[in-house]
PDB file of C-alpha atoms in Angstrom:
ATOM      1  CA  UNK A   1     106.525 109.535  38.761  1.00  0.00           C
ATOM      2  CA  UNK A   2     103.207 109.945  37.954  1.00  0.00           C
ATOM      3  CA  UNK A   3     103.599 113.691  37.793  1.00  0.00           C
ATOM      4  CA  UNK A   4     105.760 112.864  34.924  1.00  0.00           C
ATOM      5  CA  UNK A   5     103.198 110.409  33.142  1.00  0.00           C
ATOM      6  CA  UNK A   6     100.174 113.510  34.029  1.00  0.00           C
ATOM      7  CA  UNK A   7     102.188 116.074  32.565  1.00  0.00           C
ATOM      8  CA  UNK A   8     103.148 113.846  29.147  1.00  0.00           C
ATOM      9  CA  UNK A   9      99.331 113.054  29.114  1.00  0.00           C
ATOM     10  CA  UNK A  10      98.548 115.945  29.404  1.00  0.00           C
ATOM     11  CA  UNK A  11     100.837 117.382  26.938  1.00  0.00           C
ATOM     12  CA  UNK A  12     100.651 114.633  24.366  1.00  0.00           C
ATOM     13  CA  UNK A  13      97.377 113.332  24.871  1.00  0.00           C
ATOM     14  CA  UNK A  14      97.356 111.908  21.177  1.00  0.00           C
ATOM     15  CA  UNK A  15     101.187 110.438  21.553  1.00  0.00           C
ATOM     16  CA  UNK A  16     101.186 108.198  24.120  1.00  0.00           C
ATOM     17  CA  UNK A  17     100.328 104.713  23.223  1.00  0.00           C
ATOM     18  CA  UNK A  18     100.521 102.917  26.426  1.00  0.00           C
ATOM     19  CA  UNK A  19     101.359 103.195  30.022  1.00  0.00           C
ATOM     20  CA  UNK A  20     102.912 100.194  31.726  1.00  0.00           C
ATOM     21  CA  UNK A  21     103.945 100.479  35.769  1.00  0.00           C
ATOM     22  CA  UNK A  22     105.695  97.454  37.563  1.00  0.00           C
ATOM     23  CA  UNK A  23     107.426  97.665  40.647  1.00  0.00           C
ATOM     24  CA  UNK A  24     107.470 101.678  40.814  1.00  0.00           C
ATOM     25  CA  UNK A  25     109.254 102.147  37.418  1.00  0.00           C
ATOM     26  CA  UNK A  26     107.299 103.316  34.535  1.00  0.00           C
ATOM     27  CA  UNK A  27     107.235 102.662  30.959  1.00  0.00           C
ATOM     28  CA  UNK A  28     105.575 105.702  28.446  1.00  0.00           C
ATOM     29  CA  UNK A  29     104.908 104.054  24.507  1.00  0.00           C
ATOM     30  CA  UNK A  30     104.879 106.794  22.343  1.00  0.00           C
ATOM     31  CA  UNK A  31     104.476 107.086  18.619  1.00  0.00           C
ATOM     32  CA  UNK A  32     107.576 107.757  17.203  1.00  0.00           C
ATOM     33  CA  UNK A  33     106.807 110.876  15.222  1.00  0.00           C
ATOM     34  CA  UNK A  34     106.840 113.656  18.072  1.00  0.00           C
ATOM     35  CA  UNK A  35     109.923 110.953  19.944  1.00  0.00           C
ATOM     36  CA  UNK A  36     112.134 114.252  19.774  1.00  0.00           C
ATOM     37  CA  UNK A  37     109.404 116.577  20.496  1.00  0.00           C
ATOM     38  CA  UNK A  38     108.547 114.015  23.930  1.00  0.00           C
ATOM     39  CA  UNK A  39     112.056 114.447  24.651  1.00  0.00           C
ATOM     40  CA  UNK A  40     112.978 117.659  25.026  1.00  0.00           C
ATOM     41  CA  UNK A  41     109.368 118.531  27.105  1.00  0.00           C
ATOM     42  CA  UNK A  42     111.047 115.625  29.883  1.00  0.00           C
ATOM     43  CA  UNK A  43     114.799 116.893  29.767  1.00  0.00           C
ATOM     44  CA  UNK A  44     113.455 120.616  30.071  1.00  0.00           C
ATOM     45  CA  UNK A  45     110.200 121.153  32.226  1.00  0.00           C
ATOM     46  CA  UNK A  46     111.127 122.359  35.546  1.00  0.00           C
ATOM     47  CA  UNK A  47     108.869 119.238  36.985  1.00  0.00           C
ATOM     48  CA  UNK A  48     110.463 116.468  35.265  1.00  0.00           C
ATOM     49  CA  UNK A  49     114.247 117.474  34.623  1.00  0.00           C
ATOM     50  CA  UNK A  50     114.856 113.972  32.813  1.00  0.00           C
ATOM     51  CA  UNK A  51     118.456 115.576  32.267  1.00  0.00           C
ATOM     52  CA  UNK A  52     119.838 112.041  31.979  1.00  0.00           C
ATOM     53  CA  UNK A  53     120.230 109.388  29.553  1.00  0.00           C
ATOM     54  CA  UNK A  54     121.329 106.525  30.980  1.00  0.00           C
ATOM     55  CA  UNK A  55     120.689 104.266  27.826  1.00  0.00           C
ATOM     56  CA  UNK A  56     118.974 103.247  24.744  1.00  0.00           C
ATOM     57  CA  UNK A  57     118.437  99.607  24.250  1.00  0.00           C
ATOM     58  CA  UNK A  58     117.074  97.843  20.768  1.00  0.00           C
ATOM     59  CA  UNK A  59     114.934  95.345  21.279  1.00  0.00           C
ATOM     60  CA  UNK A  60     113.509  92.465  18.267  1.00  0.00           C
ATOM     61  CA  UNK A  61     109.927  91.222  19.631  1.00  0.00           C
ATOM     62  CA  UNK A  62     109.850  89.121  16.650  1.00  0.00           C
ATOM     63  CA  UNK A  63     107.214  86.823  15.518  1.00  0.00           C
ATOM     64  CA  UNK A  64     105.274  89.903  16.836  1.00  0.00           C
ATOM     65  CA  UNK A  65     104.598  92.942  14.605  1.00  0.00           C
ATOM     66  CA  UNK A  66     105.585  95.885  14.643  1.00  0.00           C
ATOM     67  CA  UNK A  67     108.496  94.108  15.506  1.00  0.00           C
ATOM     68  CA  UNK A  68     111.394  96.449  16.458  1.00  0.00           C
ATOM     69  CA  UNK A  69     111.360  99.293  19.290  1.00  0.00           C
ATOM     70  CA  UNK A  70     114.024 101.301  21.167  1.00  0.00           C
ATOM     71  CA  UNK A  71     113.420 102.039  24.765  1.00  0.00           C
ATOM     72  CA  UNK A  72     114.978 105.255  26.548  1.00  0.00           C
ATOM     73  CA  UNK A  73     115.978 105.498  30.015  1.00  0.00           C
ATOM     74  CA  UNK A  74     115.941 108.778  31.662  1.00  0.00           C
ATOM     75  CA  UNK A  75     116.572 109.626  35.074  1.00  0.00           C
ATOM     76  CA  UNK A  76     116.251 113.101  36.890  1.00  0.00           C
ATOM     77  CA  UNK A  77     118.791 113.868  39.540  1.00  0.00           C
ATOM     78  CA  UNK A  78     116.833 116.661  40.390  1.00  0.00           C
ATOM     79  CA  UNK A  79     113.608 114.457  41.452  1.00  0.00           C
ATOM     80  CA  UNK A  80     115.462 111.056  41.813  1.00  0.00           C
ATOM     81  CA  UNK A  81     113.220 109.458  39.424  1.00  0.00           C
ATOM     82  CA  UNK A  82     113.334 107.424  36.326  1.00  0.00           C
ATOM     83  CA  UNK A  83     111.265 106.371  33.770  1.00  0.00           C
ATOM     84  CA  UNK A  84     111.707 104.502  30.328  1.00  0.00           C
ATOM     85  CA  UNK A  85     110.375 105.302  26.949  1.00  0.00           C
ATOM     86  CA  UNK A  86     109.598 102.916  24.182  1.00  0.00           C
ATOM     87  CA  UNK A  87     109.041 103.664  20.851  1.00  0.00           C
ATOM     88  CA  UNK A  88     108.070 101.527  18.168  1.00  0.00           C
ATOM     89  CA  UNK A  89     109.636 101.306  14.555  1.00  0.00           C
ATOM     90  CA  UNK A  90     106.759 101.525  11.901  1.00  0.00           C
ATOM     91  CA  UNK A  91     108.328  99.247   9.537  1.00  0.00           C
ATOM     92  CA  UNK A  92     109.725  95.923  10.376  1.00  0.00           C
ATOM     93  CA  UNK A  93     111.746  95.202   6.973  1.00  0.00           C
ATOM     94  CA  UNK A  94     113.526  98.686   7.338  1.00  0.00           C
ATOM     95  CA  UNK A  95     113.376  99.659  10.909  1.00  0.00           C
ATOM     96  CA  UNK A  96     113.811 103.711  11.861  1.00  0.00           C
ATOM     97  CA  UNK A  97     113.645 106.241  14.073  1.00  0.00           C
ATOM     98  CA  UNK A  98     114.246 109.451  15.169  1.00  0.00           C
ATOM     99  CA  UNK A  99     117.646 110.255  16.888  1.00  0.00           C
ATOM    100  CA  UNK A 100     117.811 111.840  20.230  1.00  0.00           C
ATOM    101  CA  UNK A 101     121.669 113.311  19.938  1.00  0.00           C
ATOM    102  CA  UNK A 102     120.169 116.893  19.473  1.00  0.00           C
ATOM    103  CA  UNK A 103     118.520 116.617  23.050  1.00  0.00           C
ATOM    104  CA  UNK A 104     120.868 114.333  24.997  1.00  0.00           C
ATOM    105  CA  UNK A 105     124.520 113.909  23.770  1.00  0.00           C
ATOM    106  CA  UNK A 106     124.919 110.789  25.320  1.00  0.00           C
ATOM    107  CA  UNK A 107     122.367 109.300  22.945  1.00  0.00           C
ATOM    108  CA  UNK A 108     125.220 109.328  20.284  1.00  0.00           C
ATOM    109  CA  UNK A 109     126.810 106.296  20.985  1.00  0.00           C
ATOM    110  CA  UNK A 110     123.972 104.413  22.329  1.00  0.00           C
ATOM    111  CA  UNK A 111     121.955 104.745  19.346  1.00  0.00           C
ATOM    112  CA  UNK A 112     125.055 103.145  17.025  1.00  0.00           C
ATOM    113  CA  UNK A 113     125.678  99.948  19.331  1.00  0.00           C
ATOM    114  CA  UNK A 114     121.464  99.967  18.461  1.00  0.00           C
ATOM    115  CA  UNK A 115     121.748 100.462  14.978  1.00  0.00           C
ATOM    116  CA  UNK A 116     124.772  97.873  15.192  1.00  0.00           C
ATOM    117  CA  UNK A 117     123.297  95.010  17.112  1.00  0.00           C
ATOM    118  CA  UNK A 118     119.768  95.431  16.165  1.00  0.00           C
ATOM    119  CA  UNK A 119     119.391  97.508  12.953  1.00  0.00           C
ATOM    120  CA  UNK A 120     117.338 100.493  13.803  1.00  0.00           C
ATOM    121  CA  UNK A 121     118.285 103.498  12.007  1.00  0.00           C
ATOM    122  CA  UNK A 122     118.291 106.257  13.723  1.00  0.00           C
ATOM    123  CA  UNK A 123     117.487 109.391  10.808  1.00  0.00           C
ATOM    124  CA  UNK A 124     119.796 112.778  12.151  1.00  0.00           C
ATOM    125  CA  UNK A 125     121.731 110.658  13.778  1.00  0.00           C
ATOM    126  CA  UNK A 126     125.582 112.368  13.034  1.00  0.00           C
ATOM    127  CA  UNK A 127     127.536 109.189  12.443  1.00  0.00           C
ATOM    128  CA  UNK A 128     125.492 106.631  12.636  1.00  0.00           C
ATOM    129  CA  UNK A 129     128.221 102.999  11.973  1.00  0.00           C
ATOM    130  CA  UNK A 130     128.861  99.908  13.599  1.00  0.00           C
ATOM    131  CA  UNK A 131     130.925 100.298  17.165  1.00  0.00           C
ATOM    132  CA  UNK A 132     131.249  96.847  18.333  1.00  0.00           C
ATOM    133  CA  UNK A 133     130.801  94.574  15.593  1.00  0.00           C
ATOM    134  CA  UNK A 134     133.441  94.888  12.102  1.00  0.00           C
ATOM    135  CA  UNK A 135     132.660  96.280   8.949  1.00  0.00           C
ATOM    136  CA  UNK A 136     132.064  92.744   6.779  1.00  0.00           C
ATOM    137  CA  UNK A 137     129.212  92.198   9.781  1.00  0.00           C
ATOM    138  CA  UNK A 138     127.194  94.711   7.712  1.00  0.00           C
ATOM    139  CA  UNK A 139     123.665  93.188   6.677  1.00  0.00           C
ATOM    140  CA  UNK A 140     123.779  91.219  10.075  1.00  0.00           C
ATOM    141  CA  UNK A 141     122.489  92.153  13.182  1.00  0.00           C
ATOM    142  CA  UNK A 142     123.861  89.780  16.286  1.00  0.00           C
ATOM    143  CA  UNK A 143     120.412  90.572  18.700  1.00  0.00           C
ATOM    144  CA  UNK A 144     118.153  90.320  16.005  1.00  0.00           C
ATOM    145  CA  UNK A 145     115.900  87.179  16.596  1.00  0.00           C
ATOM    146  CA  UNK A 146     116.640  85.724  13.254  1.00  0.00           C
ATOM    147  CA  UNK A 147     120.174  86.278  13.259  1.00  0.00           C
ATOM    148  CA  UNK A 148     121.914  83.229  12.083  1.00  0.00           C
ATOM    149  CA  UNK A 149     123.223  80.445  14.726  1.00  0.00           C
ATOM    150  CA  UNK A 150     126.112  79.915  13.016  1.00  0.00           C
ATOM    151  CA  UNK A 151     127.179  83.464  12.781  1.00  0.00           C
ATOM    152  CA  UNK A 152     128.363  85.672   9.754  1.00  0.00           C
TER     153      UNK A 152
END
């Protein structure tokens, strides 16, 4: 794992935000703007092979600003290691980031039931709509902190 984390440094020396290790898993915060760029290095260096999206989960760490992320986990079959990547939305009233479908394919559905539940936009994404919740949901956001108690 730390290979990994050396080579992104190394890399992406202006990128990375923050490093974060517990328990032997690692967690990279990049800036969002070279997410794609970040990406495609870990799916197709030799070293890391991070061929494998397992998932992309939204997360709300409201009162605290900026208040929406996504983290990314990867994991290489090829090295047997994983490691997660969190990226932070620069604006909290209109959340956004990159999408990831044009590296991993399996970011495609991930990123909607993110978009869906939390309300990050993912820009390129190729159909980015709800997948779990119905249409007349739109405007709310179920995982959001703020979401209503009383629902929709």
């Amino acid at each position: 794992m730390d290979m990994a984390i050396n080579k992104l440094q190394a890399q992406f020396p202006d990128e990375i935000v923050d490093v974060y290790e517990f328990r032997g898993d690692a967690t990279v915060t990049v800036k969002p703007e070279k997410l794609v760029e970040i990406c495609e290095f870990l799916r197709d260096d030799p070293e890391t092979s991070f061929r494998y999206l397992s998932s992309v989960s939204g997360v709300d760490y409201h009162p605290a600003s900026p208040r929406f992320a996504a983290t990314y986990h990867l994991y290489s079959h090829q090295n047997r290691n994983r490691i997660a990547l969190k990226a932070f939305c620069a604006n909290d009233d209109a959340p956004a980031l990159p999408s990831v479908v044009s590296v991993w394919s399996t970011a495609d559905w991930h990123e909607r039931e993110a978009y869906d539940l939390v309300g990050i936009k993912f820009s390129g994404h190729p159909d980015l709509r709800r997948i779990l919740t119905p249409p007349e949901c739109e405007g709310y956001h179920p995982l959001r902190k703020d979401y209503p108690q009383e629902g929709y």
